[in-house]
Coordinates of N, CA and C in Angstrom, one line a residue:
M296 N -56.4 148.1 -153.3 CA -55.1 148.6 -153.0 C -54.7 149.8 -153.9
A297 N -54.0 150.7 -153.3 CA -53.6 151.9 -154.0 C -52.1 152.0 -154.3
A298 N -51.8 152.4 -155.5 CA -50.3 152.6 -155.8 C -49.9 153.9 -155.1
L299 N -48.6 153.9 -154.7 CA -48.1 155.0 -154.0 C -46.9 155.6 -154.7
S300 N -46.6 156.9 -154.4 CA -45.4 157.5 -154.9 C -44.2 157.1 -154.1
S301 N -43.2 156.5 -154.7 CA -42.0 156.0 -154.0 C -41.2 157.1 -153.4
S302 N -41.2 158.3 -154.1 CA -40.4 159.4 -153.6 C -40.9 159.9 -152.3
S303 N -42.2 160.0 -152.1 CA -42.7 160.5 -150.9 C -42.5 159.4 -149.8
L304 N -42.6 158.2 -150.1 CA -42.4 157.1 -149.2 C -40.9 157.1 -148.7
Y305 N -40.0 157.4 -149.6 CA -38.6 157.4 -149.2 C -38.4 158.4 -148.1
H306 N -39.0 159.6 -148.3 CA -38.8 160.7 -147.3 C -39.5 160.3 -146.0
K307 N -40.6 159.6 -146.0 CA -41.3 159.1 -144.8 C -40.4 158.2 -144.1
F308 N -39.9 157.2 -144.7 CA -39.0 156.2 -144.1 C -37.7 156.8 -143.6
H309 N -37.2 157.7 -144.4 CA -35.9 158.3 -144.0 C -36.0 159.1 -142.7
S310 N -37.2 159.6 -142.4 CA -37.3 160.4 -141.2 C -38.2 159.7 -140.1
S311 N -38.5 158.5 -140.3 CA -39.4 157.8 -139.4 C -38.7 157.6 -138.0
T312 N -39.5 157.6 -136.9 CA -39.0 157.5 -135.6 C -39.1 156.0 -135.1
L313 N -38.4 155.8 -134.0 CA -38.4 154.4 -133.5 C -39.7 154.0 -132.8
A314 N -40.0 152.8 -132.8 CA -41.2 152.2 -132.1 C -40.7 151.2 -131.1
Y315 N -39.5 150.9 -131.1 CA -39.0 149.8 -130.1 C -37.6 150.0 -129.8
Y316 N -37.3 150.0 -128.5 CA -36.0 150.0 -128.0 C -35.7 148.8 -127.1
S317 N -34.5 148.2 -127.2 CA -34.2 147.0 -126.4 C -32.8 146.8 -126.2
N318 N -32.3 146.6 -125.0 CA -30.9 146.3 -124.8 C -30.5 144.9 -125.4
S319 N -31.5 144.0 -125.6 CA -31.2 142.7 -126.2 C -30.7 142.9 -127.6
N320 N -31.0 144.0 -128.3 CA -30.6 144.1 -129.6 C -29.3 144.9 -129.8
S321 N -28.6 145.2 -128.7 CA -27.4 146.1 -128.8 C -26.3 145.3 -129.4
N322 N -25.5 146.1 -130.2 CA -24.3 145.6 -130.8 C -23.1 145.7 -129.8
S323 N -22.5 144.6 -129.4 CA -21.5 144.7 -128.3 C -20.3 145.6 -128.6
N324 N -20.1 145.9 -129.9 CA -19.0 146.8 -130.3 C -19.5 148.2 -130.5
S325 N -20.7 148.5 -130.2 CA -21.2 149.9 -130.4 C -21.3 150.6 -129.1
N326 N -21.3 152.0 -129.2 CA -21.5 152.8 -128.0 C -22.9 153.2 -127.8
Y327 N -23.8 152.6 -128.6 CA -25.2 153.0 -128.6 C -26.1 151.7 -128.4
E328 N -27.2 151.9 -127.8 CA -28.2 150.9 -127.7 C -28.9 150.8 -129.1
S329 N -29.2 149.6 -129.5 CA -29.8 149.4 -130.9 C -31.2 149.0 -130.7
S330 N -32.1 149.6 -131.6 CA -33.5 149.2 -131.6 C -33.7 148.0 -132.5
S331 N -34.9 147.6 -132.7 CA -35.2 146.5 -133.6 C -34.8 146.8 -135.0
C332 N -34.6 148.1 -135.3 CA -34.2 148.4 -136.7 C -33.2 149.6 -136.8
F333 N -33.1 150.4 -135.7 CA -32.3 151.6 -135.8 C -31.5 151.8 -134.5
T334 N -30.5 152.7 -134.6 CA -29.8 153.1 -133.4 C -30.6 154.0 -132.5
A335 N -30.5 153.7 -131.2 CA -31.4 154.4 -130.3 C -30.7 155.2 -129.2
K336 N -31.0 155.1 -127.9 CA -30.4 155.9 -126.9 C -29.0 155.6 -126.5
P337 N -28.2 156.6 -126.1 CA -26.8 156.3 -125.7 C -26.7 155.5 -124.5
V338 N -25.7 154.6 -124.4 CA -25.5 153.8 -123.2 C -25.0 154.8 -122.1
G339 N -25.3 154.5 -120.9 CA -24.9 155.4 -119.8 C -25.9 156.4 -119.4
Y340 N -27.0 156.6 -120.2 CA -28.0 157.5 -119.8 C -28.8 156.9 -118.6
S341 N -29.0 157.7 -117.5 CA -29.7 157.2 -116.4 C -30.6 158.2 -115.8
S342 N -31.7 157.7 -115.2 CA -32.6 158.6 -114.5 C -33.5 157.7 -113.6
R343 N -34.3 158.4 -112.8 CA -35.2 157.7 -111.9 C -36.6 158.4 -111.9
R344 N -37.6 157.8 -112.2 CA -39.0 158.3 -112.1 C -39.9 157.3 -111.6
N345 N -40.8 157.7 -110.8 CA -41.9 156.8 -110.3 C -41.4 155.5 -109.8
G346 N -40.2 155.5 -109.2 CA -39.6 154.3 -108.6 C -38.9 153.4 -109.6
L347 N -38.8 153.8 -110.9 CA -38.2 153.0 -111.9 C -36.8 153.5 -112.1
S348 N -35.8 152.6 -112.1 CA -34.4 153.0 -112.4 C -34.1 152.6 -113.8
I349 N -33.8 153.6 -114.6 CA -33.5 153.3 -116.0 C -32.1 153.7 -116.4
T350 N -31.3 152.7 -116.7 CA -29.9 152.9 -116.9 C -29.4 152.3 -118.2
G351 N -28.6 153.1 -119.0 CA -28.1 152.5 -120.2 C -29.2 152.2 -121.2
G352 N -30.1 153.2 -121.5 CA -31.2 153.0 -122.4 C -32.4 152.6 -121.7
L353 N -32.8 151.3 -121.7 CA -34.0 150.9 -121.1 C -33.8 149.7 -120.1
R354 N -32.8 149.7 -119.4 CA -32.6 148.7 -118.4 C -33.5 149.0 -117.2
I355 N -34.4 148.2 -116.8 CA -35.4 148.4 -115.8 C -34.9 147.6 -114.6
Q356 N -34.6 148.3 -113.5 CA -34.1 147.6 -112.3 C -35.2 147.6 -111.2
N357 N -35.4 146.5 -110.5 CA -36.2 146.4 -109.4 C -37.7 146.8 -109.7
A358 N -38.1 146.6 -110.9 CA -39.5 147.0 -111.3 C -40.3 145.7 -111.4
A359 N -39.8 144.7 -112.1 CA -40.6 143.5 -112.3 C -39.6 142.4 -112.8
T360 N -40.0 141.2 -112.8 CA -39.2 140.1 -113.2 C -39.4 139.9 -114.7
K361 N -38.3 139.9 -115.4 CA -38.4 139.7 -116.9 C -38.5 138.3 -117.2
P362 N -39.4 137.9 -118.2 CA -39.5 136.5 -118.6 C -38.2 136.0 -119.2
A363 N -38.1 134.7 -119.3 CA -36.9 134.0 -119.8 C -36.6 134.5 -121.2
K364 N -35.3 134.6 -121.6 CA -34.9 135.1 -122.9 C -35.4 134.2 -124.0
S365 N -35.9 134.8 -125.0 CA -36.4 134.1 -126.2 C -35.3 134.0 -127.2
P366 N -35.4 133.2 -128.3 CA -34.4 133.1 -129.3 C -34.2 134.4 -130.0
A367 N -35.2 135.3 -130.1 CA -35.1 136.6 -130.8 C -34.2 137.5 -130.0
E368 N -34.0 137.2 -128.7 CA -33.2 138.1 -127.8 C -31.8 137.6 -127.7
E369 N -31.4 136.5 -128.5 CA -30.1 136.0 -128.4 C -29.1 137.1 -128.9
E370 N -27.9 137.1 -128.5 CA -26.9 138.1 -128.8 C -26.7 138.1 -130.4
W371 N -26.6 139.3 -130.9 CA -26.5 139.5 -132.3 C -25.3 138.8 -132.9
K372 N -24.2 138.7 -132.2 CA -23.0 138.0 -132.7 C -23.4 136.5 -133.0
I373 N -24.1 135.9 -132.1 CA -24.5 134.5 -132.3 C -25.5 134.4 -133.5
K374 N -26.5 135.3 -133.5 CA -27.4 135.3 -134.7 C -26.6 135.4 -136.0
R375 N -25.7 136.4 -136.0 CA -25.0 136.6 -137.3 C -24.2 135.4 -137.7
Q376 N -23.6 134.7 -136.7 CA -22.8 133.5 -137.1 C -23.7 132.4 -137.7
L377 N -24.9 132.3 -137.1 CA -25.8 131.3 -137.7 C -26.2 131.7 -139.1
L378 N -26.6 132.9 -139.3 CA -27.0 133.4 -140.6 C -26.0 133.2 -141.7
L379 N -24.7 133.5 -141.3 CA -23.6 133.3 -142.2 C -23.4 131.9 -142.5
G380 N -23.5 131.1 -141.4 CA -23.2 129.6 -141.5 C -24.3 128.9 -142.4
K381 N -25.5 129.4 -142.4 CA -26.6 128.9 -143.2 C -26.7 129.5 -144.5
R382 N -25.7 130.4 -144.8 CA -25.6 131.1 -146.1 C -26.8 131.9 -146.5
V383 N -27.3 132.6 -145.5 CA -28.4 133.5 -145.7 C -27.8 134.7 -146.5
R384 N -28.3 135.0 -147.6 CA -27.7 136.0 -148.5 C -28.5 137.3 -148.5
S385 N -27.8 138.4 -148.5 CA -28.4 139.7 -148.5 C -28.5 140.2 -150.0
V386 N -29.6 140.8 -150.3 CA -29.8 141.3 -151.7 C -30.3 142.8 -151.6
D387 N -29.9 143.6 -152.6 CA -30.4 145.0 -152.6 C -31.8 145.0 -153.2
A388 N -32.4 146.2 -153.1 CA -33.8 146.4 -153.5 C -34.0 146.0 -155.0
K389 N -33.2 146.4 -155.9 CA -33.4 146.0 -157.3 C -33.3 144.5 -157.5
E390 N -32.3 143.9 -156.9 CA -32.2 142.4 -157.0 C -33.4 141.7 -156.4
A391 N -33.9 142.2 -155.3 CA -35.1 141.6 -154.6 C -36.3 141.7 -155.5
F392 N -36.5 142.9 -156.2 CA -37.6 143.1 -157.1 C -37.5 142.1 -158.3
R393 N -36.3 141.9 -158.8 CA -36.1 141.0 -159.9 C -36.4 139.5 -159.5
L394 N -35.9 139.2 -158.3 CA -36.1 137.8 -157.8 C -37.6 137.5 -157.6
Q395 N -38.3 138.5 -157.1 CA -39.8 138.4 -156.9 C -40.5 138.3 -158.2
K396 N -40.1 139.0 -159.2 CA -40.8 139.1 -160.4 C -40.4 137.9 -161.3
E397 N -39.2 137.4 -161.3 CA -38.7 136.4 -162.3 C -38.6 135.0 -161.6
N398 N -38.4 134.9 -160.3 CA -38.0 133.7 -159.7 C -38.9 133.2 -158.6
D399 N -40.1 133.8 -158.6 CA -41.1 133.4 -157.6 C -40.7 133.5 -156.1
F400 N -39.9 134.5 -155.8 CA -39.5 134.8 -154.4 C -40.7 135.5 -153.7
V401 N -40.9 135.2 -152.5 CA -41.9 135.8 -151.6 C -41.2 136.9 -150.8
I402 N -41.7 138.1 -150.8 CA -41.2 139.1 -149.8 C -42.1 139.1 -148.6
L403 N -41.4 138.8 -147.5 CA -42.0 138.7 -146.1 C -41.7 140.0 -145.4
D404 N -42.7 140.9 -145.3 CA -42.6 142.2 -144.7 C -42.9 142.0 -143.2
V405 N -41.9 142.2 -142.3 CA -42.1 142.0 -140.9 C -42.3 143.2 -140.1
Q406 N -42.7 144.3 -140.8 CA -43.0 145.6 -140.1 C -44.3 145.4 -139.3
P407 N -44.6 146.3 -138.4 CA -46.0 146.3 -137.8 C -47.0 146.5 -138.8
E408 N -48.2 145.9 -138.5 CA -49.3 145.8 -139.5 C -49.7 147.2 -140.0
A409 N -49.7 148.2 -139.1 CA -50.1 149.6 -139.5 C -49.1 150.1 -140.6
E410 N -47.8 149.9 -140.4 CA -46.8 150.4 -141.3 C -46.9 149.7 -142.7
F411 N -47.2 148.4 -142.6 CA -47.4 147.6 -143.8 C -48.6 148.1 -144.6
K412 N -49.6 148.5 -144.0 CA -50.8 149.0 -144.7 C -50.5 150.3 -145.3
E413 N -49.7 151.1 -144.8 CA -49.3 152.4 -145.4 C -48.6 152.2 -146.7
A414 N -47.7 151.3 -146.7 CA -46.9 151.1 -147.9 C -46.1 149.8 -147.9
H415 N -46.1 149.0 -149.0 CA -45.3 147.8 -149.1 C -45.1 147.4 -150.5
P416 N -44.2 146.5 -150.8 CA -44.0 146.0 -152.2 C -45.3 145.2 -152.6
P417 N -45.7 145.3 -153.8 CA -46.9 144.6 -154.3 C -46.7 143.1 -154.1
G418 N -47.7 142.4 -153.5 CA -47.6 140.9 -153.3 C -46.9 140.5 -152.1
A419 N -46.3 141.5 -151.3 CA -45.6 141.1 -150.0 C -46.6 140.6 -149.0
I420 N -46.1 139.7 -148.2 CA -46.9 139.1 -147.1 C -46.4 139.7 -145.8
N421 N -47.4 140.1 -145.0 CA -47.0 140.8 -143.7 C -47.2 139.8 -142.5
V422 N -46.2 139.6 -141.7 CA -46.3 139.0 -140.4 C -45.3 139.8 -139.5
Q423 N -45.9 140.6 -138.6 CA -45.1 141.5 -137.8 C -44.3 140.7 -136.8
I424 N -43.0 141.0 -136.7 CA -42.2 140.3 -135.7 C -42.3 141.0 -134.3
Y425 N -42.7 142.3 -134.3 CA -43.0 142.9 -133.0 C -44.4 143.5 -133.1
R426 N -45.1 143.5 -132.0 CA -46.4 144.0 -131.9 C -46.6 144.9 -130.7
L427 N -47.7 145.7 -130.6 CA -47.9 146.5 -129.5 C -48.0 145.6 -128.2
I428 N -47.5 146.1 -127.1 CA -47.6 145.4 -125.8 C -49.0 145.2 -125.5
K429 N -49.4 143.9 -125.3 CA -50.8 143.6 -125.0 C -51.2 143.3 -123.6
E430 N -50.3 142.7 -122.8 CA -50.7 142.2 -121.5 C -50.4 143.3 -120.5
W431 N -50.9 143.1 -119.2 CA -50.7 144.0 -118.1 C -50.1 143.4 -116.9
T432 N -49.1 142.5 -117.1 CA -48.3 141.9 -116.0 C -47.4 143.0 -115.5
A433 N -46.8 142.8 -114.3 CA -45.9 143.8 -113.7 C -44.8 144.1 -114.7
W434 N -44.3 143.1 -115.4 CA -43.2 143.4 -116.4 C -43.7 144.2 -117.5
D435 N -44.9 144.0 -118.0 CA -45.5 144.8 -119.1 C -45.7 146.2 -118.7
I436 N -46.2 146.4 -117.5 CA -46.4 147.7 -116.9 C -45.1 148.5 -116.8
A437 N -44.1 147.8 -116.4 CA -42.8 148.4 -116.2 C -42.2 148.8 -117.6
R438 N -42.4 148.0 -118.6 CA -42.0 148.3 -119.9 C -42.7 149.5 -120.5
R439 N -44.1 149.5 -120.3 CA -44.8 150.7 -120.8 C -44.3 152.0 -120.1
A440 N -44.0 151.9 -118.8 CA -43.5 153.1 -118.1 C -42.2 153.5 -118.7
A441 N -41.3 152.6 -119.0 CA -40.0 152.9 -119.6 C -40.1 153.5 -121.0
F442 N -41.0 153.0 -121.8 CA -41.3 153.6 -123.1 C -41.8 155.0 -123.0
A443 N -42.8 155.2 -122.0 CA -43.4 156.5 -121.8 C -42.4 157.5 -121.3
F444 N -41.4 157.0 -120.6 CA -40.3 157.9 -120.1 C -39.6 158.6 -121.3
F445 N -39.5 157.9 -122.4 CA -38.9 158.5 -123.6 C -39.9 159.1 -124.6
G446 N -41.1 159.2 -124.1 CA -42.2 159.8 -125.0 C -42.8 158.9 -126.0
I447 N -42.6 157.5 -125.8 CA -43.1 156.5 -126.7 C -44.3 155.9 -126.0
F448 N -45.5 156.1 -126.5 CA -46.7 155.6 -125.9 C -47.3 154.4 -126.6
S449 N -46.6 153.9 -127.5 CA -47.0 152.7 -128.2 C -45.9 151.7 -128.3
G450 N -45.4 151.3 -127.1 CA -44.3 150.4 -127.0 C -44.6 149.0 -127.6
T451 N -43.6 148.3 -128.1 CA -43.8 147.0 -128.7 C -43.1 145.9 -128.0
E452 N -43.5 144.7 -128.3 CA -42.9 143.5 -127.8 C -42.8 142.5 -128.9
E453 N -42.0 141.4 -128.6 CA -41.8 140.4 -129.6 C -43.2 139.7 -129.8
N454 N -43.5 139.4 -131.1 CA -44.7 138.7 -131.4 C -44.6 137.2 -131.2
P455 N -45.2 136.6 -130.1 CA -44.9 135.2 -129.8 C -45.5 134.3 -130.9
E456 N -46.4 134.8 -131.7 CA -47.0 133.9 -132.8 C -46.4 134.1 -134.1
F457 N -45.2 134.7 -134.2 CA -44.5 135.1 -135.4 C -44.3 133.8 -136.3
I458 N -43.6 132.8 -135.8 CA -43.3 131.6 -136.6 C -44.6 130.9 -137.0
Q459 N -45.5 130.8 -136.0 CA -46.8 130.1 -136.3 C -47.5 130.8 -137.5
S460 N -47.5 132.1 -137.4 CA -48.2 132.9 -138.5 C -47.5 132.7 -139.8
V461 N -46.2 132.7 -139.8 CA -45.4 132.6 -141.1 C -45.7 131.2 -141.7
E462 N -45.7 130.2 -140.8 CA -45.9 128.8 -141.3 C -47.3 128.6 -141.9
S463 N -48.3 129.4 -141.4 CA -49.7 129.3 -141.9 C -49.8 130.0 -143.3
K464 N -48.8 130.8 -143.7 CA -48.9 131.5 -144.9 C -47.8 131.2 -145.9
I465 N -46.7 130.7 -145.5 CA -45.6 130.4 -146.4 C -45.0 129.0 -146.1
D466 N -44.9 128.2 -147.2 CA -44.3 126.9 -147.0 C -42.8 127.0 -146.7
K467 N -42.3 126.0 -146.0 CA -40.9 126.0 -145.6 C -39.9 125.8 -146.8
S468 N -40.4 125.4 -147.9 CA -39.6 125.2 -149.1 C -39.6 126.5 -149.9
A469 N -40.4 127.5 -149.6 CA -40.5 128.7 -150.4 C -39.2 129.5 -150.3
K470 N -39.0 130.3 -151.3 CA -37.8 131.2 -151.4 C -38.3 132.6 -150.8
I471 N -37.7 133.0 -149.7 CA -38.2 134.2 -149.0 C -37.2 135.3 -148.9
I472 N -37.6 136.5 -149.1 CA -36.8 137.7 -148.9 C -37.4 138.4 -147.7
V473 N -36.7 138.5 -146.6 CA -37.3 139.1 -145.4 C -36.9 140.6 -145.4
A474 N -37.9 141.5 -145.2 CA -37.8 142.9 -145.2 C -38.3 143.6 -144.0
C475 N -37.6 144.7 -143.6 CA -38.2 145.6 -142.6 C -37.9 147.0 -143.1
S476 N -38.1 148.1 -142.4 CA -37.9 149.4 -142.9 C -36.4 149.8 -143.1
A477 N -35.5 149.5 -142.2 CA -34.1 149.9 -142.4 C -33.2 148.8 -142.9
G478 N -33.6 147.5 -142.6 CA -32.8 146.4 -143.2 C -31.7 145.9 -142.4
G479 N -30.8 146.8 -141.8 CA -29.7 146.3 -141.1 C -28.7 145.7 -142.1
T480 N -27.6 145.1 -141.6 CA -26.6 144.5 -142.5 C -25.8 143.5 -141.7
M481 N -25.3 142.4 -142.4 CA -24.3 141.5 -141.8 C -22.9 141.9 -142.2
K482 N -22.8 142.9 -143.1 CA -21.4 143.3 -143.5 C -20.7 144.1 -142.5
P483 N -19.5 143.8 -142.2 CA -18.7 144.6 -141.2 C -18.4 145.9 -141.7
S484 N -18.2 146.9 -140.8 CA -17.8 148.2 -141.2 C -17.0 148.8 -140.0
Q485 N -16.4 150.0 -140.2 CA -15.6 150.5 -139.2 C -16.4 150.8 -137.9
N486 N -17.6 151.3 -138.1 CA -18.4 151.6 -136.9 C -19.1 150.4 -136.4
F487 N -19.4 149.4 -137.2 CA -20.1 148.2 -136.8 C -19.3 147.0 -137.3
P488 N -18.3 146.5 -136.6 CA -17.5 145.4 -137.1 C -18.2 144.1 -137.3
E489 N -19.4 144.0 -136.7 CA -20.2 142.8 -136.9 C -21.5 143.1 -137.6
G490 N -21.5 144.1 -138.4 CA -22.7 144.5 -139.0 C -23.7 145.2 -138.0
Q491 N -25.0 145.3 -138.4 CA -25.9 146.0 -137.6 C -27.3 145.2 -137.6
Q492 N -27.8 144.8 -136.5 CA -29.0 144.0 -136.4 C -30.2 144.8 -136.8
S493 N -31.2 144.1 -137.2 CA -32.5 144.7 -137.6 C -33.6 143.7 -137.4
R494 N -34.9 144.2 -137.6 CA -36.0 143.3 -137.4 C -36.0 142.2 -138.5
S495 N -35.6 142.6 -139.7 CA -35.6 141.6 -140.7 C -34.5 140.5 -140.5
L496 N -33.4 140.9 -140.0 CA -32.3 139.9 -139.7 C -32.7 139.0 -138.5
I497 N -33.4 139.6 -137.5 CA -33.9 138.8 -136.4 C -34.9 137.8 -136.9
A498 N -35.8 138.2 -137.8 CA -36.8 137.4 -138.4 C -36.1 136.3 -139.2
A499 N -35.1 136.6 -140.0 CA -34.4 135.6 -140.8 C -33.8 134.6 -139.9
Y500 N -33.2 135.0 -138.8 CA -32.6 134.1 -137.8 C -33.7 133.1 -137.3
L501 N -34.9 133.6 -136.9 CA -35.9 132.7 -136.4 C -36.4 131.8 -137.5
L502 N -36.5 132.2 -138.7 CA -36.9 131.3 -139.8 C -35.9 130.2 -140.0
V503 N -34.7 130.5 -140.0 CA -33.6 129.5 -140.2 C -33.7 128.5 -139.0
L504 N -33.9 129.0 -137.8 CA -34.0 128.1 -136.6 C -35.1 127.1 -136.8
N505 N -36.2 127.6 -137.5 CA -37.4 126.8 -137.5 C -37.6 126.0 -138.9
G506 N -36.5 125.8 -139.6 CA -36.5 124.9 -140.7 C -36.7 125.5 -142.1
Y507 N -36.7 126.8 -142.2 CA -36.8 127.5 -143.5 C -35.4 127.4 -144.1
T508 N -35.3 127.0 -145.4 CA -34.0 126.8 -146.0 C -33.6 127.7 -147.1
N509 N -34.5 128.5 -147.6 CA -34.2 129.5 -148.7 C -34.5 130.9 -148.2
V510 N -33.7 131.4 -147.3 CA -34.0 132.7 -146.7 C -33.0 133.7 -147.2
Y511 N -33.5 134.8 -147.7 CA -32.7 136.0 -148.1 C -33.1 137.2 -147.2
H512 N -32.3 138.2 -147.3 CA -32.5 139.4 -146.5 C -32.4 140.6 -147.4
L513 N -33.3 141.6 -147.2 CA -33.3 142.8 -148.0 C -32.3 143.8 -147.4
E514 N -31.2 144.0 -148.0 CA -30.2 144.9 -147.5 C -30.7 146.3 -147.8
G515 N -30.6 147.2 -146.7 CA -31.0 148.5 -146.9 C -32.5 148.7 -146.6
G516 N -33.2 147.6 -146.5 CA -34.6 147.6 -146.2 C -35.5 148.3 -147.2
L517 N -36.8 148.5 -146.7 CA -37.8 149.1 -147.6 C -37.4 150.6 -147.8
H518 N -36.6 151.2 -146.9 CA -36.1 152.5 -147.1 C -35.5 152.6 -148.5
N519 N -34.7 151.6 -148.8 CA -34.0 151.7 -150.2 C -34.9 151.3 -151.3
W520 N -35.9 150.4 -151.0 CA -36.9 150.0 -152.0 C -37.6 151.2 -152.5
F521 N -38.1 152.1 -151.6 CA -38.8 153.3 -152.0 C -37.9 154.3 -152.6
K522 N -36.6 154.4 -152.1 CA -35.7 155.3 -152.6 C -35.4 155.0 -154.1
E523 N -35.4 153.7 -154.4 CA -35.1 153.3 -155.8 C -36.3 153.4 -156.7
D524 N -37.4 153.9 -156.1 CA -38.7 154.2 -156.9 C -39.2 152.9 -157.5
L525 N -39.1 151.8 -156.7 CA -39.7 150.5 -157.1 C -41.2 150.5 -156.8
P526 N -42.0 149.6 -157.4 CA -43.4 149.6 -157.2 C -43.8 149.4 -155.7
S527 N -44.9 150.1 -155.3 CA -45.4 149.9 -153.9 C -46.9 150.1 -154.0
E528 N -47.6 149.7 -152.9 CA -49.0 149.8 -152.8 C -49.4 150.0 -151.4
S529 N -50.6 150.4 -151.1 CA -51.1 150.6 -149.8 C -52.5 149.8 -149.7
E530 N -52.9 149.6 -148.4 CA -54.2 149.0 -148.2 C -55.1 150.0 -147.5
E531 N -56.2 150.3 -148.1 CA -57.1 151.3 -147.6 C -58.1 150.7 -146.5

């Protein structure tokens, strides 16, 4: 593993582009569609290409039948209520580093594997919550076409083996800090009265649903970890 310059990583994450758009992640009080970690396309955008009707971001009409909604696709308001009810606590980057170093906390990095290999906190465990679309069902083809419409040729989908993979690597009694690139927040603000969803908060929700009892969340994400010039490494 190679140590990395946090200042260069900060600029990389600050300007990184989206890999995943989804209406299921939208904040009901926002005027924008939300990605798994960032704000994406404006609501109300519409177009038609190759027989696909795309309205309000990536709503695909009359293209294929979408599978049943998974827990990860639950409304953010419901996810947030459960996270707050289970006392899932958000910590900043410096506090996360201290907890990892002094209190045996595990950092669970839920970024795509390729991003994890580029840079991550030392000792972090990677289980991606979203992966590249693998199958070629009618629904998957429609999603690929929708991503391609916006110039994204590596569209992602929920990783159905996420919990199984986490359980194989981390005990349910472990103290876990879940991290993604942007982090999101459960704190209300003027623009986001219910906070803002992220991949790490979705992952924290799934962990709590599946019996993990010591779940924390990295506020500000790895973006802030690198900005604070905290240790990082890569995998060659």
